[in-house]
Amino acid sequence: MWGGRKLSSSGNRFLGVLRSRCWGTQAEGARLTSSAENQVSWTPQTKPRVFSEYRIMWFKSYRMTFACLNRMKIYRYPWRRLYSTSQTTVDNSEIKTFLALAHRWWDEQGVYAPLHSMNDLRVPFIRDNLLKTVAHHQPGKPLSGMKILDVGCGGGLLSEPLGRLGASVIGIDPVDENIKIAQHHKSFDPVLDKRIEYRACSLEEMVEETAETCDAVVASEVVEHVIDLETFLQCCCQVLKPGGSLFITTINKTQLSYALGIVFSEQIAGIVPKGTHTWEKFVSPEKLESILESNGLSVQTVAGMLYNPLSGYWHWSENTSLNYAAHAVKSTGQEHPVPAEFVFKGETEELRDKDSTNPGLQEELKK
């Protein structure tokens, strides 16, 4: 190969690449040629062409590689959630707590026994208040035709009895294992399997899809677990139809609720697993009502609830210092509140028009 006076085409390419990689400039390549002039030589027109060819090919390969990487990044974007972590009301620490207990939802004698027995109060509470909004209902299926969103449905403890009353229920929960348990349990009843739909998602993800489509939203034992109560309640309002109902059961923020709801129930008696509740997240009926009214919801009922750990049953009470249930109705949009200054101004102008001939009244208005 090296015995002849001229290089073969493959030799030219090899030296061209070698020159471009090692020396990199035409001047240095020329010095190499002069020093090796007595041994080898090549056609001068070949060097720029071969070097140019390999340089172009290398840059083409470079562009293709990064074009492929960019395309891979673009394909990954749709897999991301539509909301950022800062926008969600879901508390990740709460998810870990409920994930560890997901397999115990339907154990009526286990840690969720108080929630099972709470159905004796909250199911009639929801049913009776919803029936006030309809003129007629079917016997046996009083909630037929109503769409209910059960937020934080867990294993479906409340979704199933609402479905048996005829309602079309969408149960949502951010814990995947909870949804799997709920889906498995409802699959044993063909009627419930058709009426109830479960989704593993947050309330924020449902707002756009279900805006003003729900007759009722139920958030039972949920608001004391969210990290942004105001945003959560705003989302509840957005998915409700005008005139729709919001039902909430939760724990009041009092010294008594701390002593009995956390110290006794969790740390002493073990009625509730340790770490289930955070006292700072508890909300008083007054604060809850204030937030609801600022979002166009009118609170209709607030009733106290008491749990007897000895009998395992709940009963209604006038005392709301521990647990309580609230029912609020979304404004229909027909009544728009008018600021007081405009009311008084309008009344004054009307009186002036009607009684302009009454000197005594004019004097009163001037005052």
PDB file of N, CA, C and O in Angstrom, residues 22 65 72 88 91 170 179-180 204 228 253 328:
ATOM      1  N   CYS A  22      -5.948  15.621  13.671  1.00  0.00           N
ATOM      2  CA  CYS A  22      -4.721  15.847  14.431  1.00  0.00           C
ATOM      3  C   CYS A  22      -4.130  17.240  14.237  1.00  0.00           C
ATOM      4  O   CYS A  22      -3.689  17.866  15.171  1.00  0.00           O
ATOM      5  N   THR A  65     -28.501  13.882  15.552  1.00  0.00           N
ATOM      6  CA  THR A  65     -28.530  13.396  16.935  1.00  0.00           C
ATOM      7  C   THR A  65     -29.352  14.314  17.817  1.00  0.00           C
ATOM      8  O   THR A  65     -30.223  13.880  18.555  1.00  0.00           O
ATOM      9  N   MET A  72     -37.504  13.535  21.247  1.00  0.00           N
ATOM     10  CA  MET A  72     -37.818  12.732  22.428  1.00  0.00           C
ATOM     11  C   MET A  72     -38.364  13.598  23.549  1.00  0.00           C
ATOM     12  O   MET A  72     -39.296  13.236  24.241  1.00  0.00           O
ATOM     13  N   THR A  88     -51.896  22.141  43.303  1.00  0.00           N
ATOM     14  CA  THR A  88     -52.773  21.101  43.797  1.00  0.00           C
ATOM     15  C   THR A  88     -53.041  21.279  45.286  1.00  0.00           C
ATOM     16  O   THR A  88     -52.229  21.835  46.017  1.00  0.00           O
ATOM     17  N   ASP A  91     -52.074  16.803  49.681  1.00  0.00           N
ATOM     18  CA  ASP A  91     -50.903  16.763  50.554  1.00  0.00           C
ATOM     19  C   ASP A  91     -50.240  15.394  50.402  1.00  0.00           C
ATOM     20  O   ASP A  91     -50.841  14.357  50.703  1.00  0.00           O
ATOM     21  N   ILE A 170     -69.527   9.890  40.619  1.00  0.00           N
ATOM     22  CA  ILE A 170     -68.121   9.860  40.218  1.00  0.00           C
ATOM     23  C   ILE A 170     -67.301   9.997  41.491  1.00  0.00           C
ATOM     24  O   ILE A 170     -67.364  11.019  42.175  1.00  0.00           O
ATOM     25  N   ILE A 179     -58.547   3.683  44.829  1.00  0.00           N
ATOM     26  CA  ILE A 179     -59.428   3.518  43.666  1.00  0.00           C
ATOM     27  C   ILE A 179     -59.491   2.054  43.246  1.00  0.00           C
ATOM     28  O   ILE A 179     -60.562   1.550  42.877  1.00  0.00           O
ATOM     29  N   LYS A 180     -58.375   1.368  43.301  1.00  0.00           N
ATOM     30  CA  LYS A 180     -58.386  -0.060  42.945  1.00  0.00           C
ATOM     31  C   LYS A 180     -59.283  -0.858  43.898  1.00  0.00           C
ATOM     32  O   LYS A 180     -60.035  -1.736  43.469  1.00  0.00           O
ATOM     33  N   GLU A 204     -58.713  19.208  41.309  1.00  0.00           N
ATOM     34  CA  GLU A 204     -58.309  20.223  40.350  1.00  0.00           C
ATOM     35  C   GLU A 204     -58.323  19.683  38.923  1.00  0.00           C
ATOM     36  O   GLU A 204     -58.600  20.408  37.968  1.00  0.00           O
ATOM     37  N   ASP A 228     -54.664  23.394  50.811  1.00  0.00           N
ATOM     38  CA  ASP A 228     -55.153  24.725  50.428  1.00  0.00           C
ATOM     39  C   ASP A 228     -56.677  24.684  50.438  1.00  0.00           C
ATOM     40  O   ASP A 228     -57.308  24.331  49.441  1.00  0.00           O
ATOM     41  N   LYS A 253     -62.121  23.182  64.764  1.00  0.00           N
ATOM     42  CA  LYS A 253     -60.807  23.522  65.307  1.00  0.00           C
ATOM     43  C   LYS A 253     -60.970  24.130  66.686  1.00  0.00           C
ATOM     44  O   LYS A 253     -61.063  25.348  66.847  1.00  0.00           O
ATOM     45  N   ALA A 328     -74.411  23.476  51.879  1.00  0.00           N
ATOM     46  CA  ALA A 328     -74.433  24.792  51.240  1.00  0.00           C
ATOM     47  C   ALA A 328     -74.967  24.655  49.819  1.00  0.00           C
ATOM     48  O   ALA A 328     -74.812  23.606  49.179  1.00  0.00           O
TER      49      ALA A 328
END
